[in-house]
């Protein structure tokens, strides 16, 4: 990936150029779209995800009014280096990436594992983070988070046997509505056909699983350290990071706001309900 020459801001995630920035000698891959001005929204991705795993309806919807930056953290996708096996190290790398782009104030949207990273950054770098959106995620030590590894392996094997994408089982409910939403989401992920990202390596995937397991086994987090406004969202039937964590986050964060849990939705609730999530997220960010 290389940094493109100056050109008009892309209007769709499907044709957003791949860019790169050097962070202490390591290349970080990213895509940027949306307006040139305003506080940028940094997207922090979920387990095993690369740039092409963000729902284009969510990215395009947010980028209609906000600068949006999606990136591959260290060792993931087209980014160089080795993937850390702790959430705290991933958070430090994220901060280095943000500062390498020249930003001193950002908003964060963290999905699942990305939400763990966002919480650490908000607590450790309060002057850098203005607002947070936490989706399908939970606090350190939250119930069920340490079961992500076993659940992921189980559903990945199930997907292989049924010739389906694991996200159909991990991100969506096993109902008529959930299966329909899963198919629509997976179709949207295929809309970009050129300059797609590299898939995550097995070693990086293992490092991420180890980091998530450690996060789930940590002592309960002190969420009072996070003073920024936080919007919390999820489906009502999240199997990966049980939805009780979403309610817990909103209640324990000093400025937490709970988006009503999306019905008949799981871990990928913000993708399934992108038409509700995007306007709510924009309203929150622009307040």
mmCIF file of C-alpha atoms in Angstrom:
data_model
loop_
_atom_site.group_PDB
_atom_site.id
_atom_site.type_symbol
_atom_site.label_atom_id
_atom_site.label_comp_id
_atom_site.label_asym_id
_atom_site.label_seq_id
_atom_site.Cartn_x
_atom_site.Cartn_y
_atom_site.Cartn_z
ATOM 1 C CA UNK A 1 0.000 0.000 0.000
ATOM 2 C CA UNK A 2 1.204 3.511 -0.725
ATOM 3 C CA UNK A 3 0.033 7.017 -0.009
ATOM 4 C CA UNK A 4 -1.797 8.376 -3.070
ATOM 5 C CA UNK A 5 -1.230 11.787 -4.543
ATOM 6 C CA UNK A 6 -3.541 14.622 -3.552
ATOM 7 C CA UNK A 7 -7.025 14.132 -4.991
ATOM 8 C CA UNK A 8 -10.672 14.854 -4.119
ATOM 9 C CA UNK A 9 -11.938 13.006 -1.071
ATOM 10 C CA UNK A 10 -13.508 9.672 -2.071
ATOM 11 C CA UNK A 11 -17.253 9.400 -1.566
ATOM 12 C CA UNK A 12 -17.560 5.653 -1.091
ATOM 13 C CA UNK A 13 -15.636 3.078 0.904
ATOM 14 C CA UNK A 14 -15.688 0.744 -2.091
ATOM 15 C CA UNK A 15 -13.325 3.055 -4.018
ATOM 16 C CA UNK A 16 -11.386 4.705 -1.197
ATOM 17 C CA UNK A 17 -7.650 4.506 -1.997
ATOM 18 C CA UNK A 18 -5.350 2.457 0.185
ATOM 19 C CA UNK A 19 -2.825 4.607 2.010
ATOM 20 C CA UNK A 20 0.055 3.989 4.360
ATOM 21 C CA UNK A 21 2.040 5.820 7.024
ATOM 22 C CA UNK A 22 5.308 4.883 8.708
ATOM 23 C CA UNK A 23 5.100 4.556 12.484
ATOM 24 C CA UNK A 24 8.543 4.109 14.025
ATOM 25 C CA UNK A 25 9.689 2.172 10.983
ATOM 26 C CA UNK A 26 6.533 0.049 10.690
ATOM 27 C CA UNK A 27 4.058 0.606 7.857
ATOM 28 C CA UNK A 28 0.417 1.030 8.896
ATOM 29 C CA UNK A 29 -2.245 0.606 6.190
ATOM 30 C CA UNK A 30 -5.353 2.776 6.264
ATOM 31 C CA UNK A 31 -8.183 4.336 4.282
ATOM 32 C CA UNK A 32 -9.577 7.833 4.759
ATOM 33 C CA UNK A 33 -12.777 9.329 3.390
ATOM 34 C CA UNK A 34 -15.256 12.059 4.178
ATOM 35 C CA UNK A 35 -14.841 15.835 4.616
ATOM 36 C CA UNK A 36 -11.408 17.392 4.936
ATOM 37 C CA UNK A 37 -12.283 19.268 8.126
ATOM 38 C CA UNK A 38 -13.738 18.223 11.465
ATOM 39 C CA UNK A 39 -12.633 15.867 14.235
ATOM 40 C CA UNK A 40 -11.732 12.544 12.580
ATOM 41 C CA UNK A 41 -13.513 9.355 13.598
ATOM 42 C CA UNK A 42 -11.040 6.475 13.953
ATOM 43 C CA UNK A 43 -12.500 2.993 13.409
ATOM 44 C CA UNK A 44 -11.077 0.232 15.640
ATOM 45 C CA UNK A 45 -11.841 -3.200 14.240
ATOM 46 C CA UNK A 46 -12.976 -6.552 15.625
ATOM 47 C CA UNK A 47 -11.184 -9.876 15.991
ATOM 48 C CA UNK A 48 -9.570 -11.131 12.751
ATOM 49 C CA UNK A 49 -10.866 -8.147 10.775
ATOM 50 C CA UNK A 50 -9.022 -6.151 8.129
ATOM 51 C CA UNK A 51 -10.034 -3.015 6.227
ATOM 52 C CA UNK A 52 -12.530 -4.886 4.061
ATOM 53 C CA UNK A 53 -14.537 -6.104 7.058
ATOM 54 C CA UNK A 54 -16.118 -2.723 7.779
ATOM 55 C CA UNK A 55 -19.684 -2.513 6.496
ATOM 56 C CA UNK A 56 -19.630 0.073 3.679
ATOM 57 C CA UNK A 57 -23.094 1.298 4.685
ATOM 58 C CA UNK A 58 -21.771 2.234 8.126
ATOM 59 C CA UNK A 59 -18.559 3.811 6.804
ATOM 60 C CA UNK A 60 -20.240 5.704 3.972
ATOM 61 C CA UNK A 61 -23.043 6.881 6.232
ATOM 62 C CA UNK A 62 -20.647 8.267 8.826
ATOM 63 C CA UNK A 63 -18.300 9.723 6.192
ATOM 64 C CA UNK A 64 -21.148 11.700 4.645
ATOM 65 C CA UNK A 65 -20.650 14.206 7.455
ATOM 66 C CA UNK A 66 -17.468 13.170 9.304
ATOM 67 C CA UNK A 67 -13.837 12.462 8.366
ATOM 68 C CA UNK A 68 -13.514 8.688 8.823
ATOM 69 C CA UNK A 69 -10.303 6.664 9.043
ATOM 70 C CA UNK A 70 -10.155 2.860 9.076
ATOM 71 C CA UNK A 71 -6.794 1.170 9.604
ATOM 72 C CA UNK A 72 -5.016 -2.133 10.136
ATOM 73 C CA UNK A 73 -3.200 -2.214 13.467
ATOM 74 C CA UNK A 74 0.307 -3.621 13.767
ATOM 75 C CA UNK A 75 0.731 -7.000 12.053
ATOM 76 C CA UNK A 76 -2.829 -7.067 10.702
ATOM 77 C CA UNK A 77 -3.737 -7.183 7.009
ATOM 78 C CA UNK A 78 -1.374 -5.001 4.994
ATOM 79 C CA UNK A 79 0.248 -3.369 8.043
ATOM 80 C CA UNK A 80 3.763 -4.440 8.963
ATOM 81 C CA UNK A 81 5.216 -5.708 12.210
ATOM 82 C CA UNK A 82 3.979 -8.384 14.603
ATOM 83 C CA UNK A 83 0.580 -8.326 16.262
ATOM 84 C CA UNK A 84 0.786 -7.767 20.052
ATOM 85 C CA UNK A 85 -0.945 -10.239 22.369
ATOM 86 C CA UNK A 86 -2.308 -7.650 24.818
ATOM 87 C CA UNK A 87 -5.035 -5.053 24.374
ATOM 88 C CA UNK A 88 -2.840 -2.451 26.083
ATOM 89 C CA UNK A 89 -0.079 -2.853 23.469
ATOM 90 C CA UNK A 90 -2.643 -2.593 20.673
ATOM 91 C CA UNK A 91 -3.878 0.638 22.253
ATOM 92 C CA UNK A 92 -0.360 2.075 22.336
ATOM 93 C CA UNK A 93 0.111 1.237 18.653
ATOM 94 C CA UNK A 94 -3.202 2.913 17.837
ATOM 95 C CA UNK A 95 -2.124 6.104 19.597
ATOM 96 C CA UNK A 96 1.174 6.104 17.682
ATOM 97 C CA UNK A 97 -0.748 5.682 14.419
ATOM 98 C CA UNK A 98 -3.113 8.554 15.229
ATOM 99 C CA UNK A 99 -0.266 10.879 16.144
ATOM 100 C CA UNK A 100 1.687 9.864 13.024
ATOM 101 C CA UNK A 101 -1.225 11.236 10.998
ATOM 102 C CA UNK A 102 -0.839 14.526 12.869
ATOM 103 C CA UNK A 103 -4.033 14.469 14.952
ATOM 104 C CA UNK A 104 -4.250 15.726 18.534
ATOM 105 C CA UNK A 105 -8.018 15.223 18.953
ATOM 106 C CA UNK A 106 -10.092 12.313 17.625
ATOM 107 C CA UNK A 107 -13.305 10.400 18.157
ATOM 108 C CA UNK A 108 -13.185 6.601 18.387
ATOM 109 C CA UNK A 109 -15.595 3.924 17.183
ATOM 110 C CA UNK A 110 -14.548 0.594 18.672
ATOM 111 C CA UNK A 111 -16.274 -2.628 17.668
ATOM 112 C CA UNK A 112 -15.781 -5.730 19.850
ATOM 113 C CA UNK A 113 -12.003 -6.044 20.373
ATOM 114 C CA UNK A 114 -11.743 -2.517 19.002
ATOM 115 C CA UNK A 115 -13.958 -1.411 21.868
ATOM 116 C CA UNK A 116 -11.506 -2.888 24.366
ATOM 117 C CA UNK A 117 -8.725 -0.882 22.704
ATOM 118 C CA UNK A 118 -10.827 2.277 22.678
ATOM 119 C CA UNK A 119 -11.470 2.030 26.423
ATOM 120 C CA UNK A 120 -7.744 1.823 27.163
ATOM 121 C CA UNK A 121 -6.942 4.792 24.926
ATOM 122 C CA UNK A 122 -9.694 6.929 26.440
ATOM 123 C CA UNK A 123 -8.438 6.206 29.955
ATOM 124 C CA UNK A 124 -4.730 6.577 29.194
ATOM 125 C CA UNK A 125 -4.902 9.474 26.694
ATOM 126 C CA UNK A 126 -7.828 11.630 27.853
ATOM 127 C CA UNK A 127 -6.639 14.714 25.962
ATOM 128 C CA UNK A 128 -6.530 12.796 22.669
ATOM 129 C CA UNK A 129 -10.048 11.345 22.727
ATOM 130 C CA UNK A 130 -13.075 13.635 22.486
ATOM 131 C CA UNK A 131 -15.939 11.091 22.249
ATOM 132 C CA UNK A 132 -16.316 7.307 21.978
ATOM 133 C CA UNK A 133 -18.772 4.901 20.428
ATOM 134 C CA UNK A 134 -18.491 1.363 21.819
ATOM 135 C CA UNK A 135 -20.315 -1.395 19.933
ATOM 136 C CA UNK A 136 -20.557 -5.117 20.685
ATOM 137 C CA UNK A 137 -17.973 -4.803 23.422
ATOM 138 C CA UNK A 138 -17.458 -4.918 27.158
ATOM 139 C CA UNK A 139 -15.211 -3.937 30.046
ATOM 140 C CA UNK A 140 -12.143 -5.856 31.168
ATOM 141 C CA UNK A 141 -13.278 -8.846 33.196
ATOM 142 C CA UNK A 142 -16.774 -8.696 31.703
ATOM 143 C CA UNK A 143 -18.860 -11.891 31.843
ATOM 144 C CA UNK A 144 -18.338 -14.290 28.966
ATOM 145 C CA UNK A 145 -15.507 -12.385 27.268
ATOM 146 C CA UNK A 146 -12.964 -15.073 28.173
ATOM 147 C CA UNK A 147 -15.103 -17.560 26.222
ATOM 148 C CA UNK A 148 -14.539 -15.790 22.873
ATOM 149 C CA UNK A 149 -11.735 -18.152 21.855
ATOM 150 C CA UNK A 150 -13.715 -21.359 22.359
ATOM 151 C CA UNK A 151 -16.834 -19.886 20.755
ATOM 152 C CA UNK A 152 -14.895 -18.594 17.751
ATOM 153 C CA UNK A 153 -13.206 -21.939 17.150
ATOM 154 C CA UNK A 154 -16.492 -23.829 17.521
ATOM 155 C CA UNK A 155 -18.372 -21.613 15.069
ATOM 156 C CA UNK A 156 -15.465 -21.499 12.616
ATOM 157 C CA UNK A 157 -15.476 -25.303 12.446
ATOM 158 C CA UNK A 158 -19.254 -25.238 12.037
ATOM 159 C CA UNK A 159 -18.883 -22.731 9.184
ATOM 160 C CA UNK A 160 -16.306 -24.904 7.442
ATOM 161 C CA UNK A 161 -18.576 -27.941 7.662
ATOM 162 C CA UNK A 162 -21.555 -26.002 6.303
ATOM 163 C CA UNK A 163 -19.508 -23.992 3.768
ATOM 164 C CA UNK A 164 -20.587 -20.686 5.246
ATOM 165 C CA UNK A 165 -18.795 -17.608 6.534
ATOM 166 C CA UNK A 166 -18.146 -17.835 10.316
ATOM 167 C CA UNK A 167 -19.561 -14.316 10.737
ATOM 168 C CA UNK A 168 -23.000 -15.661 9.864
ATOM 169 C CA UNK A 169 -22.922 -17.607 13.136
ATOM 170 C CA UNK A 170 -20.783 -15.284 15.247
ATOM 171 C CA UNK A 171 -22.370 -11.941 14.300
ATOM 172 C CA UNK A 172 -26.039 -12.732 13.665
ATOM 173 C CA UNK A 173 -28.941 -14.574 15.243
ATOM 174 C CA UNK A 174 -30.039 -17.966 13.944
ATOM 175 C CA UNK A 175 -33.507 -16.728 12.986
ATOM 176 C CA UNK A 176 -35.125 -15.901 9.663
ATOM 177 C CA UNK A 177 -34.378 -12.220 10.198
ATOM 178 C CA UNK A 178 -30.848 -12.876 11.427
ATOM 179 C CA UNK A 179 -29.981 -15.112 8.483
ATOM 180 C CA UNK A 180 -31.387 -12.575 6.042
ATOM 181 C CA UNK A 181 -29.333 -9.799 7.664
ATOM 182 C CA UNK A 182 -26.204 -11.956 7.569
ATOM 183 C CA UNK A 183 -26.520 -12.626 3.839
ATOM 184 C CA UNK A 184 -27.089 -8.927 3.113
ATOM 185 C CA UNK A 185 -24.074 -7.930 5.194
ATOM 186 C CA UNK A 186 -21.767 -10.507 3.604
ATOM 187 C CA UNK A 187 -22.879 -9.334 0.155
ATOM 188 C CA UNK A 188 -22.029 -5.743 1.078
ATOM 189 C CA UNK A 189 -18.519 -6.789 2.126
ATOM 190 C CA UNK A 190 -17.921 -7.973 -1.453
ATOM 191 C CA UNK A 191 -18.797 -4.642 -3.061
ATOM 192 C CA UNK A 192 -15.162 -3.537 -3.184
ATOM 193 C CA UNK A 193 -13.508 -5.518 -5.949
ATOM 194 C CA UNK A 194 -10.202 -3.667 -6.488
ATOM 195 C CA UNK A 195 -7.233 -3.176 -4.150
ATOM 196 C CA UNK A 196 -8.686 -5.308 -1.406
ATOM 197 C CA UNK A 197 -6.777 -5.809 1.827
ATOM 198 C CA UNK A 198 -4.745 -8.865 2.784
ATOM 199 C CA UNK A 199 -6.433 -11.434 5.018
ATOM 200 C CA UNK A 200 -5.200 -11.669 8.593
ATOM 201 C CA UNK A 201 -2.430 -14.214 9.168
ATOM 202 C CA UNK A 202 -2.880 -17.171 11.482
ATOM 203 C CA UNK A 203 -0.169 -15.872 13.841
ATOM 204 C CA UNK A 204 -1.899 -12.492 14.144
ATOM 205 C CA UNK A 205 -5.255 -14.183 14.711
ATOM 206 C CA UNK A 206 -3.767 -16.256 17.534
ATOM 207 C CA UNK A 207 -2.216 -13.161 19.116
ATOM 208 C CA UNK A 208 -5.570 -11.382 19.060
ATOM 209 C CA UNK A 209 -7.345 -14.359 20.627
ATOM 210 C CA UNK A 210 -4.736 -14.395 23.397
ATOM 211 C CA UNK A 211 -5.232 -10.665 23.993
ATOM 212 C CA UNK A 212 -9.012 -11.029 24.190
ATOM 213 C CA UNK A 213 -8.719 -13.962 26.596
ATOM 214 C CA UNK A 214 -6.449 -11.912 28.850
ATOM 215 C CA UNK A 215 -8.899 -8.991 28.727
ATOM 216 C CA UNK A 216 -11.737 -11.266 29.782
ATOM 217 C CA UNK A 217 -9.704 -12.657 32.693
ATOM 218 C CA UNK A 218 -8.532 -9.272 34.041
ATOM 219 C CA UNK A 219 -9.863 -7.712 37.203
ATOM 220 C CA UNK A 220 -13.034 -5.652 36.640
ATOM 221 C CA UNK A 221 -12.200 -2.394 34.925
ATOM 222 C CA UNK A 222 -12.412 0.988 36.671
ATOM 223 C CA UNK A 223 -14.650 2.715 34.149
ATOM 224 C CA UNK A 224 -14.788 5.910 36.234
ATOM 225 C CA UNK A 225 -11.485 6.844 34.579
ATOM 226 C CA UNK A 226 -13.280 7.362 31.266
ATOM 227 C CA UNK A 227 -14.790 10.831 31.479
ATOM 228 C CA UNK A 228 -15.591 11.372 27.804
ATOM 229 C CA UNK A 229 -19.145 11.071 26.451
ATOM 230 C CA UNK A 230 -19.697 7.466 25.305
ATOM 231 C CA UNK A 231 -22.451 5.982 23.153
ATOM 232 C CA UNK A 232 -22.892 2.235 23.738
ATOM 233 C CA UNK A 233 -24.665 -0.022 21.215
ATOM 234 C CA UNK A 234 -25.231 -3.728 20.543
ATOM 235 C CA UNK A 235 -27.740 -6.336 19.507
ATOM 236 C CA UNK A 236 -29.898 -7.862 22.226
ATOM 237 C CA UNK A 237 -28.544 -11.386 21.597
ATOM 238 C CA UNK A 238 -24.759 -11.015 21.338
ATOM 239 C CA UNK A 239 -23.124 -14.431 21.801
ATOM 240 C CA UNK A 240 -19.499 -13.294 21.466
ATOM 241 C CA UNK A 241 -19.523 -10.448 23.995
ATOM 242 C CA UNK A 242 -22.773 -11.090 25.874
ATOM 243 C CA UNK A 243 -25.145 -8.139 25.708
ATOM 244 C CA UNK A 244 -25.169 -7.774 29.489
ATOM 245 C CA UNK A 245 -21.742 -6.165 29.038
ATOM 246 C CA UNK A 246 -23.285 -3.438 26.895
ATOM 247 C CA UNK A 247 -25.808 -2.528 29.575
ATOM 248 C CA UNK A 248 -23.062 -2.682 32.214
ATOM 249 C CA UNK A 249 -20.819 -0.316 30.238
ATOM 250 C CA UNK A 250 -23.547 2.273 29.812
ATOM 251 C CA UNK A 251 -24.429 2.142 33.503
ATOM 252 C CA UNK A 252 -20.850 2.360 34.823
ATOM 253 C CA UNK A 253 -19.386 4.941 32.460
ATOM 254 C CA UNK A 254 -19.759 8.455 33.956
ATOM 255 C CA UNK A 255 -21.132 9.804 30.659
ATOM 256 C CA UNK A 256 -22.428 6.591 29.130
ATOM 257 C CA UNK A 257 -25.493 6.575 26.872
ATOM 258 C CA UNK A 258 -27.199 3.299 25.978
ATOM 259 C CA UNK A 259 -28.672 2.937 22.515
ATOM 260 C CA UNK A 260 -31.674 0.590 22.943
ATOM 261 C CA UNK A 261 -30.439 -2.913 22.130
ATOM 262 C CA UNK A 262 -31.334 -3.890 18.579
ATOM 263 C CA UNK A 263 -33.977 -6.656 18.451
ATOM 264 C CA UNK A 264 -33.266 -10.014 16.825
ATOM 265 C CA UNK A 265 -29.622 -8.962 16.468
ATOM 266 C CA UNK A 266 -26.287 -10.167 17.788
ATOM 267 C CA UNK A 267 -22.650 -9.087 17.713
ATOM 268 C CA UNK A 268 -23.080 -7.402 14.330
ATOM 269 C CA UNK A 269 -26.028 -5.321 15.485
ATOM 270 C CA UNK A 270 -24.663 -2.022 14.155
ATOM 271 C CA UNK A 271 -24.284 -3.626 10.720
ATOM 272 C CA UNK A 272 -27.703 -5.250 10.753
ATOM 273 C CA UNK A 273 -29.289 -1.964 11.882
ATOM 274 C CA UNK A 274 -26.983 0.411 10.027
ATOM 275 C CA UNK A 275 -29.984 2.538 9.031
ATOM 276 C CA UNK A 276 -30.658 3.226 12.729
ATOM 277 C CA UNK A 277 -27.107 3.208 14.021
ATOM 278 C CA UNK A 278 -25.580 5.742 11.607
ATOM 279 C CA UNK A 279 -28.036 8.605 12.291
ATOM 280 C CA UNK A 280 -27.780 7.975 16.034
ATOM 281 C CA UNK A 281 -23.975 7.953 15.900
ATOM 282 C CA UNK A 282 -23.874 11.183 13.884
ATOM 283 C CA UNK A 283 -26.288 12.873 16.261
ATOM 284 C CA UNK A 284 -24.100 11.859 19.186
ATOM 285 C CA UNK A 285 -20.852 12.989 17.547
ATOM 286 C CA UNK A 286 -22.226 16.331 16.379
ATOM 287 C CA UNK A 287 -23.876 17.309 19.624
#
